[in-house]
Amino acid sequence: DSTRTLPSVLPGDLLGGRAATERLIQAGRKRIAIINGQKGVDASRDRLKGYRQALSSNDIPFDPALVRPGNWEPSTGYSMTHELMALDNPPDAIFCANDLMALGCFDALRELGKSIPDDVAVIGFDDREIAQHTHPALTTLILPHYEMGEISAELLIDSVGGLLATPNQIKVECVMVERDSVEKSEENA
């Protein structure tokens, strides 16, 4: 049947955005900013939605001044962090919608004389290899490429065998990798 479509396998960006924001709240942060990805991109929309859900469920008012658009590049993380920290009431935490923007955020905070995580906690998304080599090491969420590929391959095999009875979209959990940019670990405290 040529009209049959295969489901898509995507990262759970909404739950990931929520988990990232919840982690910052857990660390005692109340003014949480987000440097998001480009408008019109599903990952950006869903990560922002998760951010807003976490704030709402923790009775933290949403402040549009703490939301900044990005383009997934370090330069955006850098410039948007400068904008955020220039606010009359700057954030005490920044959720960067990817690790590359978090690198730029780190540079800007250092330039402003801010300590991570003491003054400002930072969390990323994607778990790029560089995340473990930053100082402090970046807490981030894994973009589950391997798991998504594994599920996609299983679905493809099932579809060839006529066994496909799955939803249109399958979301794969983005697991958090705790490092030192939200709270210092015991060994680094």
Coordinates of C-alpha atoms in Angstrom, one line a residue:
D1 CA 0.0 0.0 0.0
S2 CA 1.8 3.1 -1.2
T3 CA -0.4 5.4 0.9
R4 CA 0.9 4.0 4.2
T5 CA 3.3 6.3 6.0
L6 CA 6.0 5.4 8.4
P7 CA 6.0 7.1 11.9
S8 CA 8.7 9.6 12.8
V9 CA 11.0 9.0 15.7
L10 CA 11.9 12.3 17.5
P11 CA 13.5 13.4 20.7
G12 CA 11.2 14.2 23.6
D13 CA 11.9 18.0 23.4
L14 CA 8.9 19.1 25.5
L15 CA 9.7 16.8 28.4
G16 CA 13.4 17.6 28.0
G17 CA 12.7 21.4 28.2
R18 CA 10.5 20.7 31.3
A19 CA 13.2 18.5 32.9
A20 CA 15.9 21.1 32.3
T21 CA 13.8 23.9 33.9
E22 CA 12.7 21.6 36.8
R23 CA 16.4 20.9 37.5
L24 CA 17.1 24.6 37.8
I25 CA 14.1 25.1 40.1
Q26 CA 15.3 22.1 42.2
A27 CA 18.6 24.0 42.6
G28 CA 16.6 26.9 44.2
R29 CA 16.6 29.1 41.1
K30 CA 13.6 31.4 40.6
R31 CA 14.6 33.8 37.7
I32 CA 15.1 31.3 35.0
A33 CA 15.8 32.5 31.5
I34 CA 15.8 30.5 28.2
I35 CA 17.9 31.1 25.2
N36 CA 15.9 29.1 22.7
G37 CA 16.5 27.9 19.1
Q38 CA 15.1 29.4 16.0
K39 CA 11.4 30.2 15.7
G40 CA 9.4 27.7 13.6
V41 CA 11.6 24.8 14.6
D42 CA 9.7 22.0 16.4
A43 CA 12.5 21.5 18.9
S44 CA 12.5 25.2 19.8
R45 CA 8.7 25.3 20.2
D46 CA 8.6 22.1 22.3
R47 CA 11.6 23.1 24.6
L48 CA 9.9 26.4 25.2
K49 CA 6.6 24.7 26.0
G50 CA 8.4 22.4 28.5
Y51 CA 10.1 25.4 30.1
R52 CA 6.7 27.2 30.5
Q53 CA 5.1 24.1 31.9
A54 CA 7.8 23.7 34.5
L55 CA 7.5 27.3 35.6
S56 CA 3.7 27.1 35.8
S57 CA 3.6 23.8 37.8
N58 CA 6.1 25.4 40.3
D59 CA 4.1 28.7 40.6
I60 CA 6.9 30.7 39.1
P61 CA 5.4 33.5 36.9
F62 CA 6.4 33.4 33.2
D63 CA 8.4 36.6 32.3
P64 CA 8.7 37.1 28.5
A65 CA 11.8 39.3 29.2
L66 CA 13.6 36.1 30.2
V67 CA 13.0 34.4 26.8
R68 CA 15.5 35.1 24.1
P69 CA 15.6 33.8 20.5
G70 CA 18.7 32.0 19.3
N71 CA 20.1 30.2 16.3
W72 CA 21.9 27.3 17.9
E73 CA 25.3 29.0 17.6
P74 CA 27.7 30.1 20.4
S75 CA 27.5 33.7 19.2
T76 CA 23.8 33.8 20.0
G77 CA 24.4 32.3 23.5
Y78 CA 27.0 35.0 24.1
S79 CA 24.9 38.0 22.9
M80 CA 21.7 36.9 24.5
T81 CA 23.4 36.3 27.8
H82 CA 24.7 39.8 27.7
E83 CA 21.1 41.1 27.1
L84 CA 19.7 39.0 29.9
M85 CA 22.3 40.0 32.4
A86 CA 21.7 43.7 31.5
L87 CA 18.1 43.4 32.7
D88 CA 17.2 45.3 35.9
N89 CA 16.3 42.0 37.4
P90 CA 18.7 39.5 35.7
P91 CA 18.3 35.7 35.8
D92 CA 19.9 33.5 38.3
A93 CA 19.7 30.6 35.9
I94 CA 19.9 30.2 32.1
F95 CA 18.5 27.2 30.1
C96 CA 20.3 27.1 26.7
A97 CA 18.3 25.1 24.2
N98 CA 21.6 23.6 23.0
D99 CA 25.1 23.1 24.2
L100 CA 26.7 25.4 21.6
M101 CA 24.7 28.3 22.8
A102 CA 25.7 27.3 26.4
L103 CA 29.3 27.7 25.4
G104 CA 28.6 31.3 24.3
C105 CA 26.7 31.8 27.5
F106 CA 29.7 30.6 29.6
D107 CA 32.0 33.1 27.8
A108 CA 29.6 36.0 28.4
L109 CA 29.1 35.1 32.1
R110 CA 32.9 34.9 32.6
E111 CA 33.4 38.2 30.9
L112 CA 30.8 39.7 33.2
G113 CA 32.7 38.3 36.3
K114 CA 29.9 35.9 37.1
S115 CA 30.6 32.5 38.6
I116 CA 28.9 29.4 37.3
P117 CA 27.0 28.0 39.1
D118 CA 27.3 30.2 42.2
D119 CA 25.9 33.4 40.5
V120 CA 24.2 31.9 37.5
A121 CA 23.3 28.2 36.9
V122 CA 23.5 27.1 33.3
I123 CA 22.0 24.0 31.7
G124 CA 22.3 22.9 28.0
F125 CA 20.7 20.4 25.7
D126 CA 22.2 17.8 23.3
D127 CA 25.2 16.5 25.3
R128 CA 27.8 17.4 22.7
E129 CA 31.2 16.0 23.5
I130 CA 32.5 19.5 24.4
A131 CA 30.0 19.7 27.3
Q132 CA 32.1 17.5 29.6
H133 CA 35.2 19.6 28.9
T134 CA 33.9 23.0 29.8
H135 CA 34.8 24.6 33.2
P136 CA 32.6 23.9 35.0
A137 CA 31.4 20.8 33.1
L138 CA 28.0 21.5 31.6
T139 CA 24.9 19.8 32.9
T140 CA 22.8 18.9 29.8
L141 CA 20.3 16.6 28.3
I142 CA 21.2 13.8 25.9
L143 CA 19.8 14.1 22.4
P144 CA 19.2 10.3 22.0
H145 CA 20.5 9.8 18.5
Y146 CA 21.4 6.1 19.1
E147 CA 18.1 5.2 20.6
M148 CA 16.2 7.0 17.9
G149 CA 18.1 5.2 15.2
E150 CA 17.5 1.9 16.9
I151 CA 13.8 2.4 17.1
S152 CA 13.7 3.7 13.5
A153 CA 15.5 0.5 12.3
E154 CA 13.0 -1.7 14.3
L155 CA 10.1 0.2 12.8
L156 CA 11.5 -0.2 9.3
I157 CA 12.0 -3.9 9.8
D158 CA 8.5 -4.3 11.2
S159 CA 6.9 -2.3 8.3
V160 CA 8.6 -4.6 5.8
G161 CA 7.1 -7.6 7.6
G162 CA 3.7 -5.9 7.8
L163 CA 3.8 -5.7 11.6
L164 CA 3.6 -1.9 11.8
A165 CA 0.9 -0.7 14.2
T166 CA 2.4 2.3 15.9
P167 CA 1.5 6.0 16.4
N168 CA 2.6 8.7 13.8
Q169 CA 5.2 10.0 16.2
I170 CA 7.4 8.3 18.7
K171 CA 9.2 10.5 21.2
V172 CA 12.4 9.3 22.8
E173 CA 13.3 10.5 26.3
C174 CA 16.2 13.0 26.6
V175 CA 18.1 11.9 29.8
M176 CA 19.8 14.4 31.9
V177 CA 23.6 14.3 32.4
E178 CA 24.5 15.9 35.8
R179 CA 27.7 17.8 35.8
D180 CA 28.7 21.0 37.6
S181 CA 27.0 24.0 35.9
V182 CA 23.8 23.8 38.0
E183 CA 25.2 22.8 41.4
K184 CA 28.7 21.9 42.3
S185 CA 29.2 18.2 42.9
E186 CA 30.5 17.2 46.3
E187 CA 34.0 16.6 45.1
N188 CA 34.2 20.0 43.5
A189 CA 32.4 22.0 46.3

